[in-house]
mmCIF file of C-alpha atoms in Angstrom:
data_model
loop_
_atom_site.group_PDB
_atom_site.id
_atom_site.type_symbol
_atom_site.label_atom_id
_atom_site.label_comp_id
_atom_site.label_asym_id
_atom_site.label_seq_id
_atom_site.Cartn_x
_atom_site.Cartn_y
_atom_site.Cartn_z
ATOM 1 C CA MET A 1 -0.010 -0.025 -0.017
ATOM 2 C CA SER A 2 0.990 3.623 -0.247
ATOM 3 C CA PRO A 3 3.471 4.832 2.319
ATOM 4 C CA SER A 4 1.289 7.904 2.900
ATOM 5 C CA ALA A 5 -1.332 7.055 5.641
ATOM 6 C CA ALA A 6 -4.948 8.034 5.855
ATOM 7 C CA ARG A 7 -5.911 9.957 8.918
ATOM 8 C CA ILE A 8 -6.754 7.751 11.824
ATOM 9 C CA GLU A 9 -10.151 9.339 12.086
ATOM 10 C CA GLU A 10 -10.879 8.144 8.400
ATOM 11 C CA LEU A 11 -9.629 4.651 9.266
ATOM 12 C CA LEU A 12 -11.831 4.418 12.327
ATOM 13 C CA THR A 13 -14.827 5.541 10.315
ATOM 14 C CA ALA A 14 -14.198 2.578 7.992
ATOM 15 C CA THR A 15 -13.643 0.051 10.770
ATOM 16 C CA VAL A 16 -16.276 -2.623 11.268
ATOM 17 C CA ARG A 17 -15.071 -4.746 14.255
ATOM 18 C CA THR A 18 -11.898 -3.784 16.047
ATOM 19 C CA ALA A 19 -9.270 -1.135 16.304
ATOM 20 C CA VAL A 20 -6.253 -1.634 18.632
ATOM 21 C CA HIS A 21 -3.526 0.888 19.378
ATOM 22 C CA LEU A 22 -0.133 0.081 20.921
ATOM 23 C CA GLU A 23 1.885 3.026 22.261
ATOM 24 C CA MET A 24 5.580 2.294 23.281
ATOM 25 C CA ARG A 25 7.226 5.772 23.772
ATOM 26 C CA ASP A 26 7.690 7.534 27.044
ATOM 27 C CA GLY A 27 6.848 10.865 25.431
ATOM 28 C CA TYR A 28 5.020 12.557 22.538
ATOM 29 C CA THR A 29 4.841 16.057 21.186
ATOM 30 C CA GLN A 30 6.628 18.063 24.036
ATOM 31 C CA ASN A 31 5.358 21.398 22.730
ATOM 32 C CA ASP A 32 1.633 20.480 23.061
ATOM 33 C CA PRO A 33 -0.252 23.531 24.586
ATOM 34 C CA ALA A 34 -2.363 20.893 26.614
ATOM 35 C CA LEU A 35 0.907 19.460 28.151
ATOM 36 C CA ASP A 36 2.098 22.951 28.931
ATOM 37 C CA ALA A 37 -1.228 23.763 30.750
ATOM 38 C CA TRP A 38 -0.951 20.468 32.655
ATOM 39 C CA ARG A 39 2.633 21.412 33.750
ATOM 40 C CA ALA A 40 1.237 24.760 34.953
ATOM 41 C CA GLY A 41 -1.288 22.904 37.189
ATOM 42 C CA HIS A 42 -4.412 22.682 35.023
ATOM 43 C CA ARG A 43 -6.451 19.526 35.561
ATOM 44 C CA ALA A 44 -9.563 18.700 33.639
ATOM 45 C CA ASP A 45 -12.644 18.342 35.785
ATOM 46 C CA PRO A 46 -14.284 14.942 34.986
ATOM 47 C CA GLY A 47 -17.614 16.386 35.996
ATOM 48 C CA ASP A 48 -17.407 19.133 33.420
ATOM 49 C CA ARG A 49 -17.672 17.262 30.227
ATOM 50 C CA SER A 50 -17.855 20.445 28.009
ATOM 51 C CA SER A 51 -14.368 21.287 29.207
ATOM 52 C CA TRP A 52 -12.635 18.305 27.916
ATOM 53 C CA TRP A 53 -14.866 16.637 25.250
ATOM 54 C CA ARG A 54 -13.240 17.218 21.785
ATOM 55 C CA PRO A 55 -13.828 16.108 18.192
ATOM 56 C CA TRP A 56 -11.468 13.119 18.540
ATOM 57 C CA LEU A 57 -13.736 11.600 21.250
ATOM 58 C CA GLU A 58 -16.792 11.969 18.914
ATOM 59 C CA VAL A 59 -14.927 9.666 16.435
ATOM 60 C CA ILE A 60 -14.299 7.071 19.184
ATOM 61 C CA ALA A 61 -17.821 7.255 20.577
ATOM 62 C CA GLU A 62 -19.359 6.927 17.204
ATOM 63 C CA ALA A 63 -17.235 3.933 16.267
ATOM 64 C CA VAL A 64 -17.930 2.255 19.699
ATOM 65 C CA GLY A 65 -21.676 3.092 19.110
ATOM 66 C CA ARG A 66 -21.448 1.064 15.827
ATOM 67 C CA GLY A 67 -20.143 -1.920 17.815
ATOM 68 C CA VAL A 68 -16.390 -1.310 17.108
ATOM 69 C CA GLU A 69 -14.197 -2.427 19.993
ATOM 70 C CA ILE A 70 -11.403 0.045 20.489
ATOM 71 C CA ARG A 71 -8.564 -0.841 22.696
ATOM 72 C CA ARG A 72 -5.370 1.036 23.510
ATOM 73 C CA ALA A 73 -2.333 -0.439 25.388
ATOM 74 C CA ARG A 74 0.557 1.649 26.587
ATOM 75 C CA ILE A 75 4.037 0.253 27.584
ATOM 76 C CA VAL A 76 5.563 2.663 30.023
ATOM 77 C CA SER A 77 8.797 2.993 31.935
ATOM 78 C CA THR A 78 8.589 3.125 35.738
ATOM 79 C CA PRO A 79 8.986 5.482 37.446
ATOM 80 C CA PRO A 80 7.150 7.180 34.573
ATOM 81 C CA SER A 81 8.317 10.126 32.667
ATOM 82 C CA GLU A 82 6.562 13.538 33.101
ATOM 83 C CA TYR A 83 4.715 12.941 29.808
ATOM 84 C CA ILE A 84 3.341 9.607 30.915
ATOM 85 C CA ARG A 85 2.143 11.104 34.187
ATOM 86 C CA TYR A 86 0.333 13.708 32.029
ATOM 87 C CA GLU A 87 -0.939 11.064 29.734
ATOM 88 C CA TYR A 88 -2.300 9.088 32.626
ATOM 89 C CA ASP A 89 -4.163 12.158 34.046
ATOM 90 C CA VAL A 90 -5.853 12.879 30.658
ATOM 91 C CA THR A 91 -6.951 9.280 29.756
ATOM 92 C CA PHE A 92 -10.285 9.468 31.480
ATOM 93 C CA PRO A 93 -11.871 11.206 28.401
ATOM 94 C CA ASN A 94 -10.873 8.329 26.176
ATOM 95 C CA VAL A 95 -12.487 5.828 28.694
ATOM 96 C CA ALA A 96 -15.527 7.997 28.786
ATOM 97 C CA ALA A 97 -15.798 7.805 25.018
ATOM 98 C CA GLY A 98 -15.898 4.040 25.121
ATOM 99 C CA GLU A 99 -12.153 3.229 24.557
ATOM 100 C CA GLN A 100 -10.555 0.473 26.655
ATOM 101 C CA VAL A 101 -7.183 1.485 27.885
ATOM 102 C CA ARG A 102 -4.619 -0.621 29.736
ATOM 103 C CA TRP A 103 -1.016 0.020 30.959
ATOM 104 C CA LEU A 104 1.991 -2.297 31.096
ATOM 105 C CA PRO A 105 5.226 -1.495 32.954
ATOM 106 C CA ARG A 106 8.054 -1.830 30.388
ATOM 107 C CA ARG A 107 9.927 -4.342 32.626
ATOM 108 C CA ASP A 108 6.864 -6.735 32.217
ATOM 109 C CA ALA A 109 7.249 -6.561 28.445
ATOM 110 C CA SER A 110 10.720 -8.029 28.152
ATOM 111 C CA LEU A 111 9.483 -11.354 26.695
ATOM 112 C CA ILE A 112 7.099 -9.859 24.169
ATOM 113 C CA ALA A 113 8.193 -9.588 20.515
ATOM 114 C CA LEU A 114 7.348 -6.001 19.683
ATOM 115 C CA PRO A 115 7.411 -4.051 16.379
ATOM 116 C CA GLY A 116 9.788 -1.085 16.244
ATOM 117 C CA ASN A 117 7.071 1.461 15.977
ATOM 118 C CA ASP A 118 3.746 2.296 17.560
ATOM 119 C CA PHE A 119 0.808 1.206 15.554
ATOM 120 C CA TRP A 120 -2.955 0.970 14.968
ATOM 121 C CA LEU A 121 -4.371 -2.286 13.763
ATOM 122 C CA PHE A 122 -7.778 -2.069 12.065
ATOM 123 C CA ASP A 123 -10.061 -5.125 11.785
ATOM 124 C CA ASP A 124 -6.973 -7.450 11.812
ATOM 125 C CA ARG A 125 -6.154 -6.433 8.222
ATOM 126 C CA LEU A 126 -4.551 -2.989 8.070
ATOM 127 C CA VAL A 127 -1.682 -1.616 10.177
ATOM 128 C CA ARG A 128 -0.999 2.111 10.416
ATOM 129 C CA TRP A 129 2.482 2.650 11.766
ATOM 130 C CA GLY A 130 3.249 5.811 13.602
ATOM 131 C CA HIS A 131 6.599 7.487 13.003
ATOM 132 C CA PHE A 132 8.146 9.937 15.468
ATOM 133 C CA ASN A 133 11.306 11.841 15.824
ATOM 134 C CA GLY A 134 13.466 11.605 19.041
ATOM 135 C CA ASP A 135 11.438 14.419 20.786
ATOM 136 C CA GLY A 136 8.172 12.506 20.113
ATOM 137 C CA ASP A 137 6.835 14.769 17.345
ATOM 138 C CA SER A 138 4.876 12.950 14.617
ATOM 139 C CA LEU A 139 6.557 12.300 11.381
ATOM 140 C CA GLY A 140 3.409 10.858 9.895
ATOM 141 C CA GLY A 141 2.052 7.417 9.292
ATOM 142 C CA GLU A 142 2.499 4.577 7.010
ATOM 143 C CA LEU A 143 -0.136 1.979 5.959
ATOM 144 C CA THR A 144 0.457 -1.660 5.253
ATOM 145 C CA ASP A 145 -1.801 -4.757 4.716
ATOM 146 C CA ASP A 146 1.225 -7.039 4.600
ATOM 147 C CA PRO A 147 0.184 -10.296 6.313
ATOM 148 C CA ALA A 148 3.482 -10.521 8.242
ATOM 149 C CA ALA A 149 3.038 -7.030 9.681
ATOM 150 C CA VAL A 150 -0.580 -7.747 10.489
ATOM 151 C CA ALA A 151 0.325 -10.968 12.254
ATOM 152 C CA LEU A 152 3.223 -9.367 14.260
ATOM 153 C CA CYS A 153 1.068 -6.384 15.358
ATOM 154 C CA SER A 154 -1.847 -8.682 16.308
ATOM 155 C CA ARG A 155 0.327 -11.023 18.380
ATOM 156 C CA ALA A 156 2.253 -8.209 20.023
ATOM 157 C CA PHE A 157 -0.912 -6.343 21.025
ATOM 158 C CA ASP A 158 -2.583 -9.502 22.384
ATOM 159 C CA ASP A 159 0.539 -10.254 24.480
ATOM 160 C CA VAL A 160 0.620 -6.797 25.850
ATOM 161 C CA TRP A 161 -3.180 -6.659 26.519
ATOM 162 C CA THR A 162 -3.179 -9.886 28.483
ATOM 163 C CA ARG A 163 -0.405 -8.674 30.741
ATOM 164 C CA ALA A 164 -1.432 -4.963 31.174
ATOM 165 C CA LEU A 165 -3.790 -3.574 33.771
ATOM 166 C CA PRO A 166 -6.951 -1.736 32.958
ATOM 167 C CA HIS A 167 -6.687 2.132 33.442
ATOM 168 C CA ASP A 168 -8.888 2.088 36.670
ATOM 169 C CA GLN A 169 -6.607 -0.565 38.181
ATOM 170 C CA PHE A 170 -3.129 0.948 37.167
ATOM 171 C CA THR A 171 -1.347 3.341 39.382
ATOM 172 C CA LEU A 172 1.746 5.277 38.595
#
């Protein structure tokens, strides 16, 4: 397939059964204004949905409403980086939209064969690799339907998922 990747929102709209996302970095987009606000002490109020609901969550909620199971697993170093602490604090909106999120300490992932990049896997047939620079800024994505890539990502995600703790049971 083309090395250019469709937007994740478009891929989720076309998804019928499952979308899984594996994140393996300890930091992303360090110049994110939301991260800066968090560093300054801002915390979203779970009781004030209008303050944290955003268009991305509509995409998740719509897909879940159509019966798509969306799961995200994060492999994280412990003690966690500042970014992972931020990410943990801002995960509740994803869960509220219907996404299942689990966390796995990196030391518990040693025996898992993992791909070299974060990925989304849609309907066990299409992988969207996420490429990042050293600072965690996105360099775009790449799509593949190569059966070997699909099999690797499916196995890796399942192995992480079975070892990881649900968001509401994981503590930093």
